[in-house]
Coordinates of N, CA and C and ligand atoms in Angstrom, one line a residue:
X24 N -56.2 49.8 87.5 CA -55.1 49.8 86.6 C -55.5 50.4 85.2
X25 N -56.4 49.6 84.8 CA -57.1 50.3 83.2 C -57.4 52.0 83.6
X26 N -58.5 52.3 84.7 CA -58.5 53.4 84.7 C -57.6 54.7 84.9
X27 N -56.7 54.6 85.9 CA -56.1 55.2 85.9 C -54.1 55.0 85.6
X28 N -53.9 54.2 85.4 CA -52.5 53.6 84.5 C -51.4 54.1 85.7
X29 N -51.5 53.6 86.9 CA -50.3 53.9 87.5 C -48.9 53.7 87.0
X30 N -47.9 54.3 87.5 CA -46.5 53.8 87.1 C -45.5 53.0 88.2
X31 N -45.4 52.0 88.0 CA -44.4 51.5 89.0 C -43.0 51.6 88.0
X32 N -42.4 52.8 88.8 CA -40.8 53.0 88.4 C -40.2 52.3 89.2
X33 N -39.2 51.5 88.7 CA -38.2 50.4 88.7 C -36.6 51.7 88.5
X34 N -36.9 52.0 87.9 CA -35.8 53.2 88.0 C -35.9 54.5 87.8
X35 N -35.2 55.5 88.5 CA -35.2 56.7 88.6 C -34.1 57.8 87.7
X36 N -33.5 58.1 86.2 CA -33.0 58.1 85.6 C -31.6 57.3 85.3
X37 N -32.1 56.0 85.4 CA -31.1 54.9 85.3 C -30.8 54.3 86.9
X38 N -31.3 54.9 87.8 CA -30.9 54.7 89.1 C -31.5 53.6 89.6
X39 N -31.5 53.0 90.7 CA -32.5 52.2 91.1 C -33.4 53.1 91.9
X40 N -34.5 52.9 92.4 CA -35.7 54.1 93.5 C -34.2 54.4 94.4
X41 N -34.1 53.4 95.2 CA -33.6 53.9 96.4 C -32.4 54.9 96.9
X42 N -31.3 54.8 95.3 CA -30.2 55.3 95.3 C -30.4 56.7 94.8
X43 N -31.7 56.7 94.1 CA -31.8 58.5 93.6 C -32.6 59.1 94.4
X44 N -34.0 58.5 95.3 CA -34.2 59.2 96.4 C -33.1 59.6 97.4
X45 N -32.4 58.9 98.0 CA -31.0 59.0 98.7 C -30.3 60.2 98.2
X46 N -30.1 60.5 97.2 CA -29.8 61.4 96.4 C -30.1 62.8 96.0
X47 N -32.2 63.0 95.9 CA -32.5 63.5 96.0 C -33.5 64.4 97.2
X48 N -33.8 63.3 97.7 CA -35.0 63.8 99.1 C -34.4 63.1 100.0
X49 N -35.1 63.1 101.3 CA -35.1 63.5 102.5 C -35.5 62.0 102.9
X50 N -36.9 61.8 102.1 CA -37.7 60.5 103.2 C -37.7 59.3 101.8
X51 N -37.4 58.2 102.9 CA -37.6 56.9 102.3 C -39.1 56.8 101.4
X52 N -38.8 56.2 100.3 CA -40.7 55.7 99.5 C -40.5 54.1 99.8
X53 N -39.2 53.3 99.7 CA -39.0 52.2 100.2 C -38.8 51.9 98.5
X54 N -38.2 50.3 98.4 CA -37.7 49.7 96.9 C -38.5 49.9 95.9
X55 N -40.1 50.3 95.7 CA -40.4 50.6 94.6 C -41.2 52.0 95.0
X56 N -41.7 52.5 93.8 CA -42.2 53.6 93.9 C -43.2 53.9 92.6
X57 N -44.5 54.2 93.2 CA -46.0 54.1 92.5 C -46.3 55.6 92.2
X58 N -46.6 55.9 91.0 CA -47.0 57.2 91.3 C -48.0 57.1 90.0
X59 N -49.1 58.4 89.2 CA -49.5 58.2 88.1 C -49.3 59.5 87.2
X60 N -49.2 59.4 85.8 CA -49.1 60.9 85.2 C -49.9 62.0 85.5
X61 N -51.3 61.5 85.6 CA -52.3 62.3 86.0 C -53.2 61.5 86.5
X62 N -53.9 62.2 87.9 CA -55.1 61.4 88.5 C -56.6 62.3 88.3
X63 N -57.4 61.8 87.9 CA -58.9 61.9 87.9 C -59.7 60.9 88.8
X64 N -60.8 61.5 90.1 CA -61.9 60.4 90.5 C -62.3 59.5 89.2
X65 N -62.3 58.6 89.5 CA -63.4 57.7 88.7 C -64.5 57.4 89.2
X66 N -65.0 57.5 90.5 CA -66.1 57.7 91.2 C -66.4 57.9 92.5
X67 N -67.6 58.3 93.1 CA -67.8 58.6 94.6 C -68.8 57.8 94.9
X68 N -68.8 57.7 96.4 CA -69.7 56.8 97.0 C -70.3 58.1 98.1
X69 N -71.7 58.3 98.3 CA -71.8 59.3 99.1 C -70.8 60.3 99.2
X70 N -70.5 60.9 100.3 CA -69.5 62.1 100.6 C -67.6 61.6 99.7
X71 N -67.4 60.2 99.8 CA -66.6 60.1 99.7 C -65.8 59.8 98.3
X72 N -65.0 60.3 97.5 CA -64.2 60.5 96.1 C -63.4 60.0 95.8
X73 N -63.3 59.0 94.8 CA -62.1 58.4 94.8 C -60.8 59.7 95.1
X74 N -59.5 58.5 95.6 CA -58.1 59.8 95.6 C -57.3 59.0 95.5
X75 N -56.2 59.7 94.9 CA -54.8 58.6 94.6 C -54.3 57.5 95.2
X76 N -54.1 56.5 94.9 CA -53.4 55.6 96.3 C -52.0 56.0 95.9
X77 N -51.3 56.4 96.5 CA -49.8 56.3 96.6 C -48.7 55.7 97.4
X78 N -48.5 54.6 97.1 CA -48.4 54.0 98.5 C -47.0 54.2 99.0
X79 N -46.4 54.4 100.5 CA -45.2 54.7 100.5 C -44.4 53.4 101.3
X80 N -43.4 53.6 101.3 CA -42.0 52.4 101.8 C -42.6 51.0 101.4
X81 N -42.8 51.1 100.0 CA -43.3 49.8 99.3 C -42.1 49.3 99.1
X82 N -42.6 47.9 100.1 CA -40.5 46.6 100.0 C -41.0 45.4 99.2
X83 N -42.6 45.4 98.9 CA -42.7 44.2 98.4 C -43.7 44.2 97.6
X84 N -43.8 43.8 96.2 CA -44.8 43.4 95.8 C -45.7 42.2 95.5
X85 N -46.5 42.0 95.9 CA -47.5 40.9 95.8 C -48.4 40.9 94.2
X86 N -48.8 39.8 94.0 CA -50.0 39.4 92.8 C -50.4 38.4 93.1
X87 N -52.2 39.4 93.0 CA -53.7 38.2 93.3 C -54.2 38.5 93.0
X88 N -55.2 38.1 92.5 CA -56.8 38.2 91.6 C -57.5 39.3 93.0
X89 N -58.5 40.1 91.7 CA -58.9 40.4 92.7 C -59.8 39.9 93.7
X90 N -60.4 38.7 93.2 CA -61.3 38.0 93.4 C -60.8 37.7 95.2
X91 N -59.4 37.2 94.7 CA -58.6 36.7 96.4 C -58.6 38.2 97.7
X92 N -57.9 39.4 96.7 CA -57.8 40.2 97.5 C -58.9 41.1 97.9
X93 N -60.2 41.3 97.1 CA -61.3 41.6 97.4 C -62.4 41.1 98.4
X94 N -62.7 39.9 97.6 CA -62.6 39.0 98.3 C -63.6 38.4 100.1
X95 N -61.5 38.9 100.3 CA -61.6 38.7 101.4 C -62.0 39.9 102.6
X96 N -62.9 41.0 102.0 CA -63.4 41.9 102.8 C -64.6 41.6 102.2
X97 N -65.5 41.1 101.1 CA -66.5 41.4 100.4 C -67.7 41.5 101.7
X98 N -68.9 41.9 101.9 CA -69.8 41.6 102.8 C -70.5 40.4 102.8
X99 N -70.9 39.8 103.6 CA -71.7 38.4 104.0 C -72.5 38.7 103.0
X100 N -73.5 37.0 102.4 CA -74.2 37.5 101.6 C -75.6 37.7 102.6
X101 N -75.4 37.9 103.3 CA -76.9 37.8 104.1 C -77.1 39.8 104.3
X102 N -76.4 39.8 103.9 CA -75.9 41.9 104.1 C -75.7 42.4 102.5
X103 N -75.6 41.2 101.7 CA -75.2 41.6 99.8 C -76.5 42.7 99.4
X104 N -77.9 43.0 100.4 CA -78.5 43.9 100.0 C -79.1 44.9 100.8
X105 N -78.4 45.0 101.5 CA -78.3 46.1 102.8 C -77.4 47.1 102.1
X106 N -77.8 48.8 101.3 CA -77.4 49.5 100.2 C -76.2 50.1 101.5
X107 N -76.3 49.6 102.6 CA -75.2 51.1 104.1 C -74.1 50.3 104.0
X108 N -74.3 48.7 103.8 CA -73.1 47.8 103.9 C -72.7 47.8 102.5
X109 N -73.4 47.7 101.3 CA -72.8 48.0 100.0 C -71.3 49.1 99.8
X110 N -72.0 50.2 100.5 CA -71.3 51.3 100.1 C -70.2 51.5 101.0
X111 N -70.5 51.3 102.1 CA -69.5 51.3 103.1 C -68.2 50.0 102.7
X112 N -68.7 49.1 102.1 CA -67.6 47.9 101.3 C -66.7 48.5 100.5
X113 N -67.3 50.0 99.5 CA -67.0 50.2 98.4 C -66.0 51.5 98.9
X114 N -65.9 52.2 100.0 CA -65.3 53.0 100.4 C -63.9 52.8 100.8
X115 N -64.4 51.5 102.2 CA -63.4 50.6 102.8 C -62.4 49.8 101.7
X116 N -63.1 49.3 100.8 CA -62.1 48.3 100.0 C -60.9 49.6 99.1
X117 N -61.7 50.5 98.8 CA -60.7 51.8 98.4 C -59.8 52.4 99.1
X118 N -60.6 52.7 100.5 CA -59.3 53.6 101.1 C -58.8 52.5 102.3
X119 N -59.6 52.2 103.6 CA -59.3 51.8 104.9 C -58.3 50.7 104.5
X120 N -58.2 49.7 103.3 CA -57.5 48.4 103.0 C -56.5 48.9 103.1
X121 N -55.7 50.3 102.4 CA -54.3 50.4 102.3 C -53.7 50.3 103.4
X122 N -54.3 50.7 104.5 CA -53.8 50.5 105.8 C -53.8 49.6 106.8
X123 N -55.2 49.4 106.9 CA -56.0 48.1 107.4 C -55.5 46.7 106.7
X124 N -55.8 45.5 107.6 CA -55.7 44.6 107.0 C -56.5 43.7 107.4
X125 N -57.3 42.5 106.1 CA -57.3 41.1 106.3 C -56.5 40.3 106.4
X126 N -56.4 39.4 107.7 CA -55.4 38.0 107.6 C -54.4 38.7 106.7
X127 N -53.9 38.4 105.8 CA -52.6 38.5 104.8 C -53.0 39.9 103.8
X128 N -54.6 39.8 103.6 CA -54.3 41.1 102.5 C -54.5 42.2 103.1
X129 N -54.3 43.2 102.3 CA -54.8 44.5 103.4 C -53.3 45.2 103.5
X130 N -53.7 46.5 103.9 CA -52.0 47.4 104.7 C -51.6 46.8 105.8
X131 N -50.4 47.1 106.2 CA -49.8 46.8 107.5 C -50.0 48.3 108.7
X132 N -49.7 49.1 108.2 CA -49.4 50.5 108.6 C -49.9 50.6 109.8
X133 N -51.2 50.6 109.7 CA -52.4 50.5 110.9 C -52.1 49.8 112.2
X134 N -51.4 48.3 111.9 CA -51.5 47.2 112.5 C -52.4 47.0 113.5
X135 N -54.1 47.0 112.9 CA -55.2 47.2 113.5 C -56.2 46.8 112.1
X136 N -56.1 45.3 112.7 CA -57.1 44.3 111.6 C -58.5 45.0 111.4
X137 N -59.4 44.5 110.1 CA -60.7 44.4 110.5 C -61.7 44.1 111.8
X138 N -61.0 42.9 111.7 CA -62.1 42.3 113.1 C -61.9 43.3 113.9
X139 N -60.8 44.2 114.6 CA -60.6 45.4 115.7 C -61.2 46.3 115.0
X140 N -61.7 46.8 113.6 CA -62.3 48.2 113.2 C -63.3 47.7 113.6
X141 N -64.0 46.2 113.5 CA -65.6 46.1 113.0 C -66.3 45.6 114.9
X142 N -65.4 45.2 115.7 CA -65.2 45.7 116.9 C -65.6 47.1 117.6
X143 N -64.7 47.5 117.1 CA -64.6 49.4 117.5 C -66.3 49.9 117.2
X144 N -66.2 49.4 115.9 CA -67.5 49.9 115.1 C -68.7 49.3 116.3
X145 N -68.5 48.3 116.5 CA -69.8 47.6 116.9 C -70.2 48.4 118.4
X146 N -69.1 48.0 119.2 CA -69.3 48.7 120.7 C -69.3 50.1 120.9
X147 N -68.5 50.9 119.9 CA -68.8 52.1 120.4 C -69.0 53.4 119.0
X148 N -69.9 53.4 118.5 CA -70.0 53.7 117.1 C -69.8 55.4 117.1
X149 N -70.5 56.0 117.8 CA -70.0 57.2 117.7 C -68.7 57.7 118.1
X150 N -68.0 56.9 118.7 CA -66.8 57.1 119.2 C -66.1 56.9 118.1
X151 N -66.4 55.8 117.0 CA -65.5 55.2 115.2 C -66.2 56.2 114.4
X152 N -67.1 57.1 114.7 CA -67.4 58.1 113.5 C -66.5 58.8 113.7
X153 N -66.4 59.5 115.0 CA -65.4 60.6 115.4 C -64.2 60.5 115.2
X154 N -63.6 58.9 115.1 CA -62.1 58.6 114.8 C -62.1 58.9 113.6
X155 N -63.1 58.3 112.9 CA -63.0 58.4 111.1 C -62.4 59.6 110.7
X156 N -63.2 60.6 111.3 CA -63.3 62.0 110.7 C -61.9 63.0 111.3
X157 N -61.5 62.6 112.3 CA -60.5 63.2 113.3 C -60.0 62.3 114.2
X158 N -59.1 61.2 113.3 CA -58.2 60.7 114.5 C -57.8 61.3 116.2
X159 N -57.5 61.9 116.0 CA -56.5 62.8 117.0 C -57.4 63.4 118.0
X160 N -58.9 63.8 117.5 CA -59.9 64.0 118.4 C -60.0 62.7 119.8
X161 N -59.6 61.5 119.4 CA -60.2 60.2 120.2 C -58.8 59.9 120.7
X162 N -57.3 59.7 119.8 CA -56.6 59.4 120.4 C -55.0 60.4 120.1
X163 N -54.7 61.6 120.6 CA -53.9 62.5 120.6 C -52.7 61.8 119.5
X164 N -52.4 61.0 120.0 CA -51.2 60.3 119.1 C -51.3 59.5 117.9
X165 N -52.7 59.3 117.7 CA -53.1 58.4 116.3 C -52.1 59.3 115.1
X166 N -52.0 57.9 114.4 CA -51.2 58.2 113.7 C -51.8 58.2 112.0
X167 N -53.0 57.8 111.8 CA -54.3 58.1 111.0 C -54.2 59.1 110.9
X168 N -54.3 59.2 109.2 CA -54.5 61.0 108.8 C -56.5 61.1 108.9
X169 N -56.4 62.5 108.9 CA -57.8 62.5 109.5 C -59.0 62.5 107.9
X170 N -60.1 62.6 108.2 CA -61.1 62.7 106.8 C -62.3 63.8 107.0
X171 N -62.2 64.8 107.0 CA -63.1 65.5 107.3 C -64.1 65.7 106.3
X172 N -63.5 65.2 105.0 CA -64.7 64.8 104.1 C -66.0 64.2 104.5
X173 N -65.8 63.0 105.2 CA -66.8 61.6 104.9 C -68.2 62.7 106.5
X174 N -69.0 62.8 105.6 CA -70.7 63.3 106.4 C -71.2 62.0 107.1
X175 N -72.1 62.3 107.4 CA -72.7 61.8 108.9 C -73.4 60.0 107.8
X176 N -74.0 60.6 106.7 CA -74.2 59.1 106.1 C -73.5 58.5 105.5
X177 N -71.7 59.2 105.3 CA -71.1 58.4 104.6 C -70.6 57.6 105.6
X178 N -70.1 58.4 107.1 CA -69.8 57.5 108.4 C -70.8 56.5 108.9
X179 N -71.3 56.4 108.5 CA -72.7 55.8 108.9 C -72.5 54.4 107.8
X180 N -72.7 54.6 107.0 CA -72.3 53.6 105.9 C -71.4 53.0 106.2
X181 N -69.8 53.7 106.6 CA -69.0 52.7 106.7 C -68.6 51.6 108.4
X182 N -69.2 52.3 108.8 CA -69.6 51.6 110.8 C -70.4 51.0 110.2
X183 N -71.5 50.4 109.6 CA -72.7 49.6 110.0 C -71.7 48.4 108.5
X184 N -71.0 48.6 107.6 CA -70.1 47.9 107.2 C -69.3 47.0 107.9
X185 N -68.7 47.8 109.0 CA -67.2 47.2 110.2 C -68.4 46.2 110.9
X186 N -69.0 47.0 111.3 CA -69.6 46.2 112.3 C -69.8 44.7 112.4
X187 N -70.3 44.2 110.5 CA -70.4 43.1 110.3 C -69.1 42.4 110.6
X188 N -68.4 42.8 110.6 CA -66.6 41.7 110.7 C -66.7 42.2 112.6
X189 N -67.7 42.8 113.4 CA -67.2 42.4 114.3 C -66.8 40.9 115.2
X190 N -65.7 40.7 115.8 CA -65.9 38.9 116.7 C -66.3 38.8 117.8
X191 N -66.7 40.1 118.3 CA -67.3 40.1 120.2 C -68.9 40.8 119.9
X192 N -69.5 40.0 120.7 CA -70.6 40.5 120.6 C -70.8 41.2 121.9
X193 N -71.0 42.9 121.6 CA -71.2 43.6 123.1 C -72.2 44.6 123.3
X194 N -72.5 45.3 124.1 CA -73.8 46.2 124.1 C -73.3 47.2 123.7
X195 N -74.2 48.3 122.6 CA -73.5 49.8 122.2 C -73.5 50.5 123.1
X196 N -72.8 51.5 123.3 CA -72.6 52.3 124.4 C -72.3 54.4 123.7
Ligands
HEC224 C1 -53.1 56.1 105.5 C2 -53.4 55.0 106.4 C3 -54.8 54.7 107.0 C4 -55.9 54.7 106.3 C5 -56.2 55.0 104.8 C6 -56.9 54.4 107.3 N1 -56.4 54.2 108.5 FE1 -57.3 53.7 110.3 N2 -55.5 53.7 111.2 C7 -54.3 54.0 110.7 C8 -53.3 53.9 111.7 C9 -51.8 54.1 111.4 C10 -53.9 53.6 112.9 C11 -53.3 53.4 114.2 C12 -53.4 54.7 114.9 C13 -52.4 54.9 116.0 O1 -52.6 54.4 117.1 O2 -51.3 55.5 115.7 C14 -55.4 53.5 112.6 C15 -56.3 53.2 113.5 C16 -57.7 53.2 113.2 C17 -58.7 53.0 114.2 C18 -58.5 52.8 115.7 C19 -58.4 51.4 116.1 C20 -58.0 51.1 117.5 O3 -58.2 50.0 118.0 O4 -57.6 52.1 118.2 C21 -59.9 52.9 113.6 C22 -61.3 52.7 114.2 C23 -59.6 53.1 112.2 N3 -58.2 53.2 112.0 C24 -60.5 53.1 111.2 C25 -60.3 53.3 109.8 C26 -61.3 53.3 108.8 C27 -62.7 52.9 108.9 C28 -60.7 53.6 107.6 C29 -61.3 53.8 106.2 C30 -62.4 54.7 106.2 C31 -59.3 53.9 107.9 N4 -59.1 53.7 109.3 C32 -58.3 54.3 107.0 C33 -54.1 54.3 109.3 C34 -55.0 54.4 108.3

């Protein structure tokens, strides 16, 4: 928030969001609408750069500390100094959350919790690098935009992250 001062517009030249999108475009943003005047990174983790969240068909807003919503992805402390799980925390809590979800916090979009990333991650890892980077490569119809950004150690960083939230313990393959 301090860094980059998003705007949640409540109205759209006196309109409410939904009646002047209606009005003016095509596709739903949903009851509120987040945007910022200007975006700058504030920082990168390996390959990966901060980038705008913009979130779309927003129906609801929530408030929690971050403490609650952080939190509840933070890494075990038994991994708090493992630098592949640090970074890969610091990636994930940025981008994968908007979509992904813990229990309650987290995106819906995905509807494909942690425990199923850190799953995925555990059993078949080069198979979750290759999603990371190119959804569509693994599953034609994913609906994941792809990252062609994130290099071999920033995927690496963020699989040996998931992995810790996996619930099955299986052989890598
Ligand atoms: C803009 C939204 C979005 C972001 C950001 C996002 N995902 Fe996804 N992800 C999805 C959606 C949607 C699916 C479901 C794909 C489908 O079947 O259509 C998905 C599916 C997946 C799957 C496959 C799960 C399965 O069981 O098939 C993996 C693995 C995954 N995401 C990992 C990640 C990781 C790791 C990150 C962060 C680096 C991330 N995603 C960021 C939207 C997102």
């Amino acid at each position: 928030m301090k860094t980059h001062r998003p705007i949640l517009a409540l109205k759209i030249d006196g309109l409410p969001v939904e009646t002047w999108v209606a009005e003016t475009h095509n596709d739903d943003p949903g009851t509120y609408f987040i945007t910022h005047q200007d975006f700058t990174p504030s920082f990168s983790v390996l390959s990966f750069q901060e980038i705008p969240k913009i979130p779309a068909k927003v129906t609801r807003l929530e408030f929690a500390t971050a403490q609650q919503v952080y939190g509840a992805i933070a890494p075990h402390p038994r991994d708090a100094t493992n630098p592949q799980v640090i970074d890969g925390f610091r990636i994930a809590q940025q981008h994968c959350y908007r979509c992904h979800n813990m229990g309650s916090y987290g995106g819906t979009k995905a509807g494909r919790s942690w425990q199923t990333l850190g799953t995925f991650a555990a059993s078949s890892p080069s198979t979750f690098e290759r999603y990371l980077r190119n959804p569509k490569s693994i599953d034609p119809k994913s609906a994941m935009p792809p990252n062609p950004q994130i290099d071999e150690p920033t995927a690496k960083a963020i699989q040996t992250y998931f992995q810790t939230f996996a619930t099955t313990t299986t052989t890598p393959h």
